[in-house]
Amino acid sequence: MTQTPPPPSWFAQRFYAFKAFLKRQAPFAILAALLLAMGFVIFFNRIVVSINPGELGVLWRRLAGGTVLERTYSEGLHFILPFNRMYRYNVRNQKITDTLDVLTVDGLTVKVVYSIRYYLKSENLPLLHLKVGPNYADVVVKPEVRSTIRTIFGQYKPEEIYTSQRAIQEQVNQVAREKFQALYVALDGVPIHQIELPKVISNAIEEKLATQQRDKAYVYRMSIAKKEAARLQIEAQGIKNYNKTLGESLDPDLLRWYGVKATEQLSKSNNSKVVVIGSGKDGLPIILGRD
């Protein structure tokens, strides 16, 4: 007599049921997997984001409040949802070289060649992205520096620009840094490489400066000449006073005494000579040599 197998347990029943379900749904599961794989391949660049050295990322979430202000994303690989977007920003030191024609206070045109050295701070990056956007260099950096240069140069005359370039450079840096504090961009400086005045104005200023230098040199030479003339006058007056004093102190008897003393000294020398006493003018001796 054969025995009837016991009915399967509840767990076994569920297992067989799930297995049968998979067999029935296998084509759909395979199709879904293929679709997911195709979607990953198609949206790979939107899902896997690579941030290069010297860059930081700002994430924009389409369904979760837009720009993420709490953090920035560092270098390396990041995985995001395909409907979100990662914006990459260069945070290295950057430089823009530009040329600008500005008007002086007299209405003359001056050509200025300058550079802008700046960089982005990580703590300001999300706000920069939210308020300004990726085109920040053309939207705020260049316009603000151009406005600063136009304003400052418009306060000077051409000859003042020619002779005060260092002061103008310091003023441009100071004013530009103050403006950039509200722009979420850090400014290193705005070095001015060249200031080109109109040729006629430049020649006139150079000639004026050359004339001033010649005038200063002439004044200096005149000052030296006056001092030398005063020195010679004092020296001549001293000689005059000396001779006057000497003349007043010498009388004929004293001079004859000096003459006798000199004759005595000469007579003691080894040279052969003849001394005639009292035969000279004023009674002074005459010394006759061998020759």
PDB file of C-alpha atoms in Angstrom:
ATOM      1  CA  MET A   1       0.000   0.000   0.000  1.00  0.00           C
ATOM      2  CA  THR A   2       1.561   3.331  -1.108  1.00  0.00           C
ATOM      3  CA  GLN A   3       1.656   6.303   1.238  1.00  0.00           C
ATOM      4  CA  THR A   4       0.571   9.813   0.114  1.00  0.00           C
ATOM      5  CA  PRO A   5       3.430  12.362   0.482  1.00  0.00           C
ATOM      6  CA  PRO A   6       2.774  15.014   3.099  1.00  0.00           C
ATOM      7  CA  PRO A   7       1.663  18.414   1.800  1.00  0.00           C
ATOM      8  CA  PRO A   8       4.494  20.981   1.411  1.00  0.00           C
ATOM      9  CA  SER A   9       5.072  23.445   4.231  1.00  0.00           C
ATOM     10  CA  TRP A  10       4.016  27.092   4.057  1.00  0.00           C
ATOM     11  CA  PHE A  11       7.575  28.216   3.357  1.00  0.00           C
ATOM     12  CA  ALA A  12       7.980  25.676   0.604  1.00  0.00           C
ATOM     13  CA  GLN A  13       4.705  26.780  -0.909  1.00  0.00           C
ATOM     14  CA  ARG A  14       5.852  30.382  -0.983  1.00  0.00           C
ATOM     15  CA  PHE A  15       9.193  29.400  -2.453  1.00  0.00           C
ATOM     16  CA  TYR A  16       7.603  27.397  -5.249  1.00  0.00           C
ATOM     17  CA  ALA A  17       5.174  30.204  -5.897  1.00  0.00           C
ATOM     18  CA  PHE A  18       7.989  32.800  -6.135  1.00  0.00           C
ATOM     19  CA  LYS A  19       9.983  30.497  -8.378  1.00  0.00           C
ATOM     20  CA  ALA A  20       7.039  30.096 -10.669  1.00  0.00           C
ATOM     21  CA  PHE A  21       6.537  33.878 -10.654  1.00  0.00           C
ATOM     22  CA  LEU A  22      10.146  34.411 -11.695  1.00  0.00           C
ATOM     23  CA  LYS A  23       9.738  31.958 -14.527  1.00  0.00           C
ATOM     24  CA  ARG A  24       6.698  33.840 -15.713  1.00  0.00           C
ATOM     25  CA  GLN A  25       8.321  37.278 -15.247  1.00  0.00           C
ATOM     26  CA  ALA A  26      11.799  36.380 -16.474  1.00  0.00           C
ATOM     27  CA  PRO A  27      11.374  38.050 -19.880  1.00  0.00           C
ATOM     28  CA  PHE A  28      10.207  41.272 -18.209  1.00  0.00           C
ATOM     29  CA  ALA A  29      13.070  41.165 -15.654  1.00  0.00           C
ATOM     30  CA  ILE A  30      15.606  40.711 -18.398  1.00  0.00           C
ATOM     31  CA  LEU A  31      14.061  43.549 -20.345  1.00  0.00           C
ATOM     32  CA  ALA A  32      14.127  45.812 -17.263  1.00  0.00           C
ATOM     33  CA  ALA A  33      17.777  44.963 -16.615  1.00  0.00           C
ATOM     34  CA  LEU A  34      18.640  45.741 -20.206  1.00  0.00           C
ATOM     35  CA  LEU A  35      16.811  49.024 -19.999  1.00  0.00           C
ATOM     36  CA  LEU A  36      18.650  49.937 -16.792  1.00  0.00           C
ATOM     37  CA  ALA A  37      21.985  49.037 -18.358  1.00  0.00           C
ATOM     38  CA  MET A  38      21.190  51.071 -21.454  1.00  0.00           C
ATOM     39  CA  GLY A  39      20.088  53.996 -19.308  1.00  0.00           C
ATOM     40  CA  PHE A  40      23.317  53.839 -17.301  1.00  0.00           C
ATOM     41  CA  VAL A  41      25.367  53.856 -20.481  1.00  0.00           C
ATOM     42  CA  ILE A  42      23.360  56.688 -22.023  1.00  0.00           C
ATOM     43  CA  PHE A  43      23.387  58.846 -18.895  1.00  0.00           C
ATOM     44  CA  PHE A  44      26.851  57.841 -17.726  1.00  0.00           C
ATOM     45  CA  ASN A  45      28.201  61.366 -17.985  1.00  0.00           C
ATOM     46  CA  ARG A  46      25.236  62.631 -15.968  1.00  0.00           C
ATOM     47  CA  ILE A  47      25.573  60.005 -13.260  1.00  0.00           C
ATOM     48  CA  VAL A  48      29.347  59.734 -12.836  1.00  0.00           C
ATOM     49  CA  VAL A  49      30.974  63.132 -12.435  1.00  0.00           C
ATOM     50  CA  SER A  50      34.753  63.610 -12.360  1.00  0.00           C
ATOM     51  CA  ILE A  51      36.117  66.757 -10.720  1.00  0.00           C
ATOM     52  CA  ASN A  52      39.646  67.526 -11.896  1.00  0.00           C
ATOM     53  CA  PRO A  53      42.617  68.865  -9.864  1.00  0.00           C
ATOM     54  CA  GLY A  54      42.215  72.527  -8.996  1.00  0.00           C
ATOM     55  CA  GLU A  55      38.429  72.339  -9.267  1.00  0.00           C
ATOM     56  CA  LEU A  56      35.469  72.244  -6.892  1.00  0.00           C
ATOM     57  CA  GLY A  57      31.910  71.202  -7.662  1.00  0.00           C
ATOM     58  CA  VAL A  58      28.541  72.752  -6.821  1.00  0.00           C
ATOM     59  CA  LEU A  59      25.523  70.422  -7.006  1.00  0.00           C
ATOM     60  CA  TRP A  60      22.127  71.491  -8.331  1.00  0.00           C
ATOM     61  CA  ARG A  61      19.243  69.195  -7.381  1.00  0.00           C
ATOM     62  CA  ARG A  62      16.224  69.364  -9.631  1.00  0.00           C
ATOM     63  CA  LEU A  63      13.756  67.846  -7.131  1.00  0.00           C
ATOM     64  CA  ALA A  64      15.382  68.803  -3.824  1.00  0.00           C
ATOM     65  CA  GLY A  65      15.698  72.573  -3.510  1.00  0.00           C
ATOM     66  CA  GLY A  66      18.075  73.543  -6.288  1.00  0.00           C
ATOM     67  CA  THR A  67      21.632  74.630  -5.447  1.00  0.00           C
ATOM     68  CA  VAL A  68      23.240  72.912  -2.471  1.00  0.00           C
ATOM     69  CA  LEU A  69      24.598  75.756  -0.344  1.00  0.00           C
ATOM     70  CA  GLU A  70      25.925  73.685   2.552  1.00  0.00           C
ATOM     71  CA  ARG A  71      28.888  72.046   0.821  1.00  0.00           C
ATOM     72  CA  THR A  72      31.147  71.895  -2.187  1.00  0.00           C
ATOM     73  CA  TYR A  73      32.397  68.716  -3.849  1.00  0.00           C
ATOM     74  CA  SER A  74      36.132  68.052  -3.920  1.00  0.00           C
ATOM     75  CA  GLU A  75      38.345  66.424  -6.545  1.00  0.00           C
ATOM     76  CA  GLY A  76      37.597  62.876  -7.677  1.00  0.00           C
ATOM     77  CA  LEU A  77      34.556  60.796  -8.764  1.00  0.00           C
ATOM     78  CA  HIS A  78      31.031  61.535  -7.551  1.00  0.00           C
ATOM     79  CA  PHE A  79      27.783  59.711  -8.331  1.00  0.00           C
ATOM     80  CA  ILE A  80      24.644  61.792  -8.699  1.00  0.00           C
ATOM     81  CA  LEU A  81      21.136  61.222 -10.020  1.00  0.00           C
ATOM     82  CA  PRO A  82      20.862  61.770 -13.760  1.00  0.00           C
ATOM     83  CA  PHE A  83      18.331  64.588 -13.424  1.00  0.00           C
ATOM     84  CA  ASN A  84      20.675  66.534 -11.110  1.00  0.00           C
ATOM     85  CA  ARG A  85      23.659  68.520 -12.347  1.00  0.00           C
ATOM     86  CA  MET A  86      27.162  69.175 -11.061  1.00  0.00           C
ATOM     87  CA  TYR A  87      28.839  72.503 -11.935  1.00  0.00           C
ATOM     88  CA  ARG A  88      32.639  72.550 -11.836  1.00  0.00           C
ATOM     89  CA  TYR A  89      34.614  75.705 -10.969  1.00  0.00           C
ATOM     90  CA  ASN A  90      38.316  76.448 -11.334  1.00  0.00           C
ATOM     91  CA  VAL A  91      39.617  77.530  -7.898  1.00  0.00           C
ATOM     92  CA  ARG A  92      43.233  78.078  -8.926  1.00  0.00           C
ATOM     93  CA  ASN A  93      44.766  81.536  -9.285  1.00  0.00           C
ATOM     94  CA  GLN A  94      43.515  82.999 -12.532  1.00  0.00           C
ATOM     95  CA  LYS A  95      44.578  85.937 -14.677  1.00  0.00           C
ATOM     96  CA  ILE A  96      42.777  88.066 -17.245  1.00  0.00           C
ATOM     97  CA  THR A  97      44.678  90.548 -19.440  1.00  0.00           C
ATOM     98  CA  ASP A  98      42.656  93.360 -20.938  1.00  0.00           C
ATOM     99  CA  THR A  99      43.041  96.679 -22.771  1.00  0.00           C
ATOM    100  CA  LEU A 100      40.803  99.648 -22.077  1.00  0.00           C
ATOM    101  CA  ASP A 101      40.432 103.167 -23.486  1.00  0.00           C
ATOM    102  CA  VAL A 102      39.580 105.665 -20.737  1.00  0.00           C
ATOM    103  CA  LEU A 103      38.906 109.400 -20.679  1.00  0.00           C
ATOM    104  CA  THR A 104      40.876 111.816 -18.527  1.00  0.00           C
ATOM    105  CA  VAL A 105      39.353 114.781 -16.722  1.00  0.00           C
ATOM    106  CA  ASP A 106      40.210 116.857 -19.827  1.00  0.00           C
ATOM    107  CA  GLY A 107      38.357 114.481 -22.117  1.00  0.00           C
ATOM    108  CA  LEU A 108      41.470 112.987 -23.714  1.00  0.00           C
ATOM    109  CA  THR A 109      41.663 109.258 -24.454  1.00  0.00           C
ATOM    110  CA  VAL A 110      44.269 107.148 -22.667  1.00  0.00           C
ATOM    111  CA  LYS A 111      44.970 103.503 -23.484  1.00  0.00           C
ATOM    112  CA  VAL A 112      45.495 101.281 -20.420  1.00  0.00           C
ATOM    113  CA  VAL A 113      46.847  97.705 -20.553  1.00  0.00           C
ATOM    114  CA  TYR A 114      46.260  95.829 -17.297  1.00  0.00           C
ATOM    115  CA  SER A 115      45.690  92.384 -15.759  1.00  0.00           C
ATOM    116  CA  ILE A 116      43.267  91.013 -13.172  1.00  0.00           C
ATOM    117  CA  ARG A 117      44.608  88.367 -10.774  1.00  0.00           C
ATOM    118  CA  TYR A 118      41.903  86.610  -8.764  1.00  0.00           C
ATOM    119  CA  TYR A 119      40.738  83.264  -7.346  1.00  0.00           C
ATOM    120  CA  LEU A 120      37.567  81.669  -5.954  1.00  0.00           C
ATOM    121  CA  LYS A 121      37.096  80.711  -2.306  1.00  0.00           C
ATOM    122  CA  SER A 122      35.404  77.399  -1.511  1.00  0.00           C
ATOM    123  CA  GLU A 123      33.142  78.925   1.149  1.00  0.00           C
ATOM    124  CA  ASN A 124      31.802  81.479  -1.334  1.00  0.00           C
ATOM    125  CA  LEU A 125      31.434  79.114  -4.273  1.00  0.00           C
ATOM    126  CA  PRO A 126      27.770  77.988  -3.781  1.00  0.00           C
ATOM    127  CA  LEU A 127      26.643  81.602  -3.309  1.00  0.00           C
ATOM    128  CA  LEU A 128      28.652  82.681  -6.355  1.00  0.00           C
ATOM    129  CA  HIS A 129      26.917  79.984  -8.384  1.00  0.00           C
ATOM    130  CA  LEU A 130      23.502  80.991  -7.051  1.00  0.00           C
ATOM    131  CA  LYS A 131      23.897  84.767  -7.386  1.00  0.00           C
ATOM    132  CA  VAL A 132      26.143  85.103 -10.452  1.00  0.00           C
ATOM    133  CA  GLY A 133      26.722  81.785 -12.218  1.00  0.00           C
ATOM    134  CA  PRO A 134      29.550  80.179 -14.174  1.00  0.00           C
ATOM    135  CA  ASN A 135      30.087  83.290 -16.342  1.00  0.00           C
ATOM    136  CA  TYR A 136      31.224  85.307 -13.324  1.00  0.00           C
ATOM    137  CA  ALA A 137      34.394  86.546 -15.081  1.00  0.00           C
ATOM    138  CA  ASP A 138      32.404  88.335 -17.796  1.00  0.00           C
ATOM    139  CA  VAL A 139      29.499  89.263 -15.518  1.00  0.00           C
ATOM    140  CA  VAL A 140      31.270  90.828 -12.514  1.00  0.00           C
ATOM    141  CA  VAL A 141      35.072  90.520 -12.584  1.00  0.00           C
ATOM    142  CA  LYS A 142      35.904  92.400 -15.778  1.00  0.00           C
ATOM    143  CA  PRO A 143      33.059  94.967 -15.573  1.00  0.00           C
ATOM    144  CA  GLU A 144      33.877  95.944 -11.994  1.00  0.00           C
ATOM    145  CA  VAL A 145      37.588  96.389 -12.706  1.00  0.00           C
ATOM    146  CA  ARG A 146      36.855  98.353 -15.877  1.00  0.00           C
ATOM    147  CA  SER A 147      34.489 100.619 -13.963  1.00  0.00           C
ATOM    148  CA  THR A 148      37.143 101.190 -11.291  1.00  0.00           C
ATOM    149  CA  ILE A 149      39.841 102.088 -13.845  1.00  0.00           C
ATOM    150  CA  ARG A 150      37.527 104.462 -15.724  1.00  0.00           C
ATOM    151  CA  THR A 151      36.515 106.220 -12.503  1.00  0.00           C
ATOM    152  CA  ILE A 152      40.056 106.677 -11.195  1.00  0.00           C
ATOM    153  CA  PHE A 153      41.659 107.746 -14.464  1.00  0.00           C
ATOM    154  CA  GLY A 154      38.800 110.176 -15.022  1.00  0.00           C
ATOM    155  CA  GLN A 155      39.985 112.153 -11.998  1.00  0.00           C
ATOM    156  CA  TYR A 156      43.436 112.970 -13.421  1.00  0.00           C
ATOM    157  CA  LYS A 157      44.894 115.184 -16.105  1.00  0.00           C
ATOM    158  CA  PRO A 158      47.232 113.589 -18.677  1.00  0.00           C
ATOM    159  CA  GLU A 159      50.362 115.123 -17.137  1.00  0.00           C
ATOM    160  CA  GLU A 160      49.264 113.903 -13.686  1.00  0.00           C
ATOM    161  CA  ILE A 161      48.770 110.385 -15.081  1.00  0.00           C
ATOM    162  CA  TYR A 162      52.263 110.542 -16.590  1.00  0.00           C
ATOM    163  CA  THR A 163      53.919 111.532 -13.300  1.00  0.00           C
ATOM    164  CA  SER A 164      51.669 109.684 -10.785  1.00  0.00           C
ATOM    165  CA  GLN A 165      51.476 106.159 -12.170  1.00  0.00           C
ATOM    166  CA  ARG A 166      52.504 104.495  -8.904  1.00  0.00           C
ATOM    167  CA  ALA A 167      49.840 106.364  -6.905  1.00  0.00           C
ATOM    168  CA  ILE A 168      47.217 105.470  -9.515  1.00  0.00           C
ATOM    169  CA  GLN A 169      48.240 101.792  -9.337  1.00  0.00           C
ATOM    170  CA  GLU A 170      47.789 101.734  -5.554  1.00  0.00           C
ATOM    171  CA  GLN A 171      44.434 103.498  -5.794  1.00  0.00           C
ATOM    172  CA  VAL A 172      43.121 101.034  -8.395  1.00  0.00           C
ATOM    173  CA  ASN A 173      44.098  98.047  -6.223  1.00  0.00           C
ATOM    174  CA  GLN A 174      42.520  99.521  -3.101  1.00  0.00           C
ATOM    175  CA  VAL A 175      39.190 100.434  -4.699  1.00  0.00           C
ATOM    176  CA  ALA A 176      38.942  97.153  -6.638  1.00  0.00           C
ATOM    177  CA  ARG A 177      39.555  95.047  -3.511  1.00  0.00           C
ATOM    178  CA  GLU A 178      36.804  96.903  -1.668  1.00  0.00           C
ATOM    179  CA  LYS A 179      34.358  96.186  -4.480  1.00  0.00           C
ATOM    180  CA  PHE A 180      35.290  92.509  -4.730  1.00  0.00           C
ATOM    181  CA  GLN A 181      34.454  91.844  -1.090  1.00  0.00           C
ATOM    182  CA  ALA A 182      30.785  91.794  -2.105  1.00  0.00           C
ATOM    183  CA  LEU A 183      31.306  89.750  -5.285  1.00  0.00           C
ATOM    184  CA  TYR A 184      32.245  86.343  -3.739  1.00  0.00           C
ATOM    185  CA  VAL A 185      35.583  86.583  -5.597  1.00  0.00           C
ATOM    186  CA  ALA A 186      38.998  87.159  -3.965  1.00  0.00           C
ATOM    187  CA  LEU A 187      41.211  89.701  -5.750  1.00  0.00           C
ATOM    188  CA  ASP A 188      45.018  89.490  -5.709  1.00  0.00           C
ATOM    189  CA  GLY A 189      45.575  92.715  -7.603  1.00  0.00           C
ATOM    190  CA  VAL A 190      45.138  94.711 -10.794  1.00  0.00           C
ATOM    191  CA  PRO A 191      48.659  95.383 -12.124  1.00  0.00           C
ATOM    192  CA  ILE A 192      48.806  98.092 -14.781  1.00  0.00           C
ATOM    193  CA  HIS A 193      51.325  97.137 -17.462  1.00  0.00           C
ATOM    194  CA  GLN A 194      51.190 100.136 -19.773  1.00  0.00           C
ATOM    195  CA  ILE A 195      49.618 103.603 -19.951  1.00  0.00           C
ATOM    196  CA  GLU A 196      49.689 105.063 -23.444  1.00  0.00           C
ATOM    197  CA  LEU A 197      48.929 108.771 -23.783  1.00  0.00           C
ATOM    198  CA  PRO A 198      48.255 110.505 -27.122  1.00  0.00           C
ATOM    199  CA  LYS A 199      51.552 111.094 -28.913  1.00  0.00           C
ATOM    200  CA  VAL A 200      51.203 114.870 -28.974  1.00  0.00           C
ATOM    201  CA  ILE A 201      50.408 115.012 -25.251  1.00  0.00           C
ATOM    202  CA  SER A 202      53.214 112.592 -24.388  1.00  0.00           C
ATOM    203  CA  ASN A 203      55.788 114.643 -26.335  1.00  0.00           C
ATOM    204  CA  ALA A 204      54.588 117.878 -24.731  1.00  0.00           C
ATOM    205  CA  ILE A 205      54.815 116.401 -21.230  1.00  0.00           C
ATOM    206  CA  GLU A 206      58.306 115.025 -21.883  1.00  0.00           C
ATOM    207  CA  GLU A 207      59.462 118.393 -23.199  1.00  0.00           C
ATOM    208  CA  LYS A 208      57.969 120.151 -20.174  1.00  0.00           C
ATOM    209  CA  LEU A 209      59.691 117.761 -17.774  1.00  0.00           C
ATOM    210  CA  ALA A 210      62.991 118.158 -19.653  1.00  0.00           C
ATOM    211  CA  THR A 211      62.684 121.957 -19.410  1.00  0.00           C
ATOM    212  CA  GLN A 212      62.000 121.713 -15.685  1.00  0.00           C
ATOM    213  CA  GLN A 213      65.079 119.549 -15.229  1.00  0.00           C
ATOM    214  CA  ARG A 214      67.208 122.034 -17.179  1.00  0.00           C
ATOM    215  CA  ASP A 215      65.846 124.885 -15.044  1.00  0.00           C
ATOM    216  CA  LYS A 216      66.669 122.976 -11.875  1.00  0.00           C
ATOM    217  CA  ALA A 217      70.186 122.285 -13.152  1.00  0.00           C
ATOM    218  CA  TYR A 218      70.669 126.004 -14.009  1.00  0.00           C
ATOM    219  CA  VAL A 219      69.453 127.079 -10.555  1.00  0.00           C
ATOM    220  CA  TYR A 220      71.816 124.566  -8.980  1.00  0.00           C
ATOM    221  CA  ARG A 221      74.797 125.838 -10.982  1.00  0.00           C
ATOM    222  CA  MET A 222      73.925 129.459 -10.099  1.00  0.00           C
ATOM    223  CA  SER A 223      73.743 128.517  -6.440  1.00  0.00           C
ATOM    224  CA  ILE A 224      77.197 126.903  -6.619  1.00  0.00           C
ATOM    225  CA  ALA A 225      78.612 129.945  -8.435  1.00  0.00           C
ATOM    226  CA  LYS A 226      77.186 132.336  -5.821  1.00  0.00           C
ATOM    227  CA  LYS A 227      78.665 130.299  -3.019  1.00  0.00           C
ATOM    228  CA  GLU A 228      82.073 130.228  -4.761  1.00  0.00           C
ATOM    229  CA  ALA A 229      81.959 134.004  -5.339  1.00  0.00           C
ATOM    230  CA  ALA A 230      81.130 134.583  -1.687  1.00  0.00           C
ATOM    231  CA  ARG A 231      84.006 132.323  -0.658  1.00  0.00           C
ATOM    232  CA  LEU A 232      86.478 134.197  -2.895  1.00  0.00           C
ATOM    233  CA  GLN A 233      85.234 137.522  -1.604  1.00  0.00           C
ATOM    234  CA  ILE A 234      85.731 136.412   1.997  1.00  0.00           C
ATOM    235  CA  GLU A 235      89.197 135.070   1.130  1.00  0.00           C
ATOM    236  CA  ALA A 236      90.197 138.335  -0.609  1.00  0.00           C
ATOM    237  CA  GLN A 237      88.948 140.397   2.301  1.00  0.00           C
ATOM    238  CA  GLY A 238      90.989 138.232   4.647  1.00  0.00           C
ATOM    239  CA  ILE A 239      94.145 138.723   2.590  1.00  0.00           C
ATOM    240  CA  LYS A 240      93.498 142.466   2.442  1.00  0.00           C
ATOM    241  CA  ASN A 241      93.040 142.668   6.197  1.00  0.00           C
ATOM    242  CA  TYR A 242      96.196 140.623   6.753  1.00  0.00           C
ATOM    243  CA  ASN A 243      98.316 142.848   4.516  1.00  0.00           C
ATOM    244  CA  LYS A 244      96.900 145.964   6.157  1.00  0.00           C
ATOM    245  CA  THR A 245      97.672 144.669   9.629  1.00  0.00           C
ATOM    246  CA  LEU A 246     101.131 143.544   8.544  1.00  0.00           C
ATOM    247  CA  GLY A 247     101.870 146.892   6.919  1.00  0.00           C
ATOM    248  CA  GLU A 248     100.839 148.808  10.011  1.00  0.00           C
ATOM    249  CA  SER A 249     103.075 146.662  12.249  1.00  0.00           C
ATOM    250  CA  LEU A 250     106.308 147.042  10.194  1.00  0.00           C
ATOM    251  CA  ASP A 251     108.462 150.226  10.479  1.00  0.00           C
ATOM    252  CA  PRO A 252     111.808 151.021   8.684  1.00  0.00           C
ATOM    253  CA  ASP A 253     113.979 150.150  11.672  1.00  0.00           C
ATOM    254  CA  LEU A 254     112.317 146.731  12.045  1.00  0.00           C
ATOM    255  CA  LEU A 255     112.702 146.034   8.362  1.00  0.00           C
ATOM    256  CA  ARG A 256     116.419 146.942   8.491  1.00  0.00           C
ATOM    257  CA  TRP A 257     116.833 144.632  11.470  1.00  0.00           C
ATOM    258  CA  TYR A 258     115.210 141.758   9.541  1.00  0.00           C
ATOM    259  CA  GLY A 259     117.540 142.552   6.640  1.00  0.00           C
ATOM    260  CA  VAL A 260     120.607 142.368   8.844  1.00  0.00           C
ATOM    261  CA  LYS A 261     119.464 139.048  10.320  1.00  0.00           C
ATOM    262  CA  ALA A 262     118.881 137.632   6.848  1.00  0.00           C
ATOM    263  CA  THR A 263     122.307 138.846   5.701  1.00  0.00           C
ATOM    264  CA  GLU A 264     123.902 137.231   8.721  1.00  0.00           C
ATOM    265  CA  GLN A 265     122.255 133.886   7.930  1.00  0.00           C
ATOM    266  CA  LEU A 266     123.334 134.063   4.287  1.00  0.00           C
ATOM    267  CA  SER A 267     126.892 134.946   5.199  1.00  0.00           C
ATOM    268  CA  LYS A 268     127.204 131.738   7.207  1.00  0.00           C
ATOM    269  CA  SER A 269     126.541 129.564   4.161  1.00  0.00           C
ATOM    270  CA  ASN A 270     129.403 127.713   2.415  1.00  0.00           C
ATOM    271  CA  ASN A 271     129.046 129.639  -0.827  1.00  0.00           C
ATOM    272  CA  SER A 272     131.803 132.216  -1.494  1.00  0.00           C
ATOM    273  CA  LYS A 273     130.494 135.769  -1.347  1.00  0.00           C
ATOM    274  CA  VAL A 274     131.439 139.340  -0.558  1.00  0.00           C
ATOM    275  CA  VAL A 275     129.370 141.309   1.929  1.00  0.00           C
ATOM    276  CA  VAL A 276     129.514 145.118   1.621  1.00  0.00           C
ATOM    277  CA  ILE A 277     128.173 146.630   4.856  1.00  0.00           C
ATOM    278  CA  GLY A 278     125.933 149.660   4.542  1.00  0.00           C
ATOM    279  CA  SER A 279     126.149 149.949   0.768  1.00  0.00           C
ATOM    280  CA  GLY A 280     122.592 148.993  -0.119  1.00  0.00           C
ATOM    281  CA  LYS A 281     119.414 151.011  -0.196  1.00  0.00           C
ATOM    282  CA  ASP A 282     118.298 152.112   3.262  1.00  0.00           C
ATOM    283  CA  GLY A 283     121.782 151.162   4.611  1.00  0.00           C
ATOM    284  CA  LEU A 284     121.281 147.375   4.261  1.00  0.00           C
ATOM    285  CA  PRO A 285     124.304 145.199   3.384  1.00  0.00           C
ATOM    286  CA  ILE A 286     124.870 144.022  -0.190  1.00  0.00           C
ATOM    287  CA  ILE A 287     125.878 140.414  -0.753  1.00  0.00           C
ATOM    288  CA  LEU A 288     128.023 139.773  -3.823  1.00  0.00           C
ATOM    289  CA  GLY A 289     128.314 136.179  -4.903  1.00  0.00           C
ATOM    290  CA  ARG A 290     131.202 134.444  -6.735  1.00  0.00           C
ATOM    291  CA  ASP A 291     129.473 134.885 -10.063  1.00  0.00           C
TER     292      ASP A 291
END
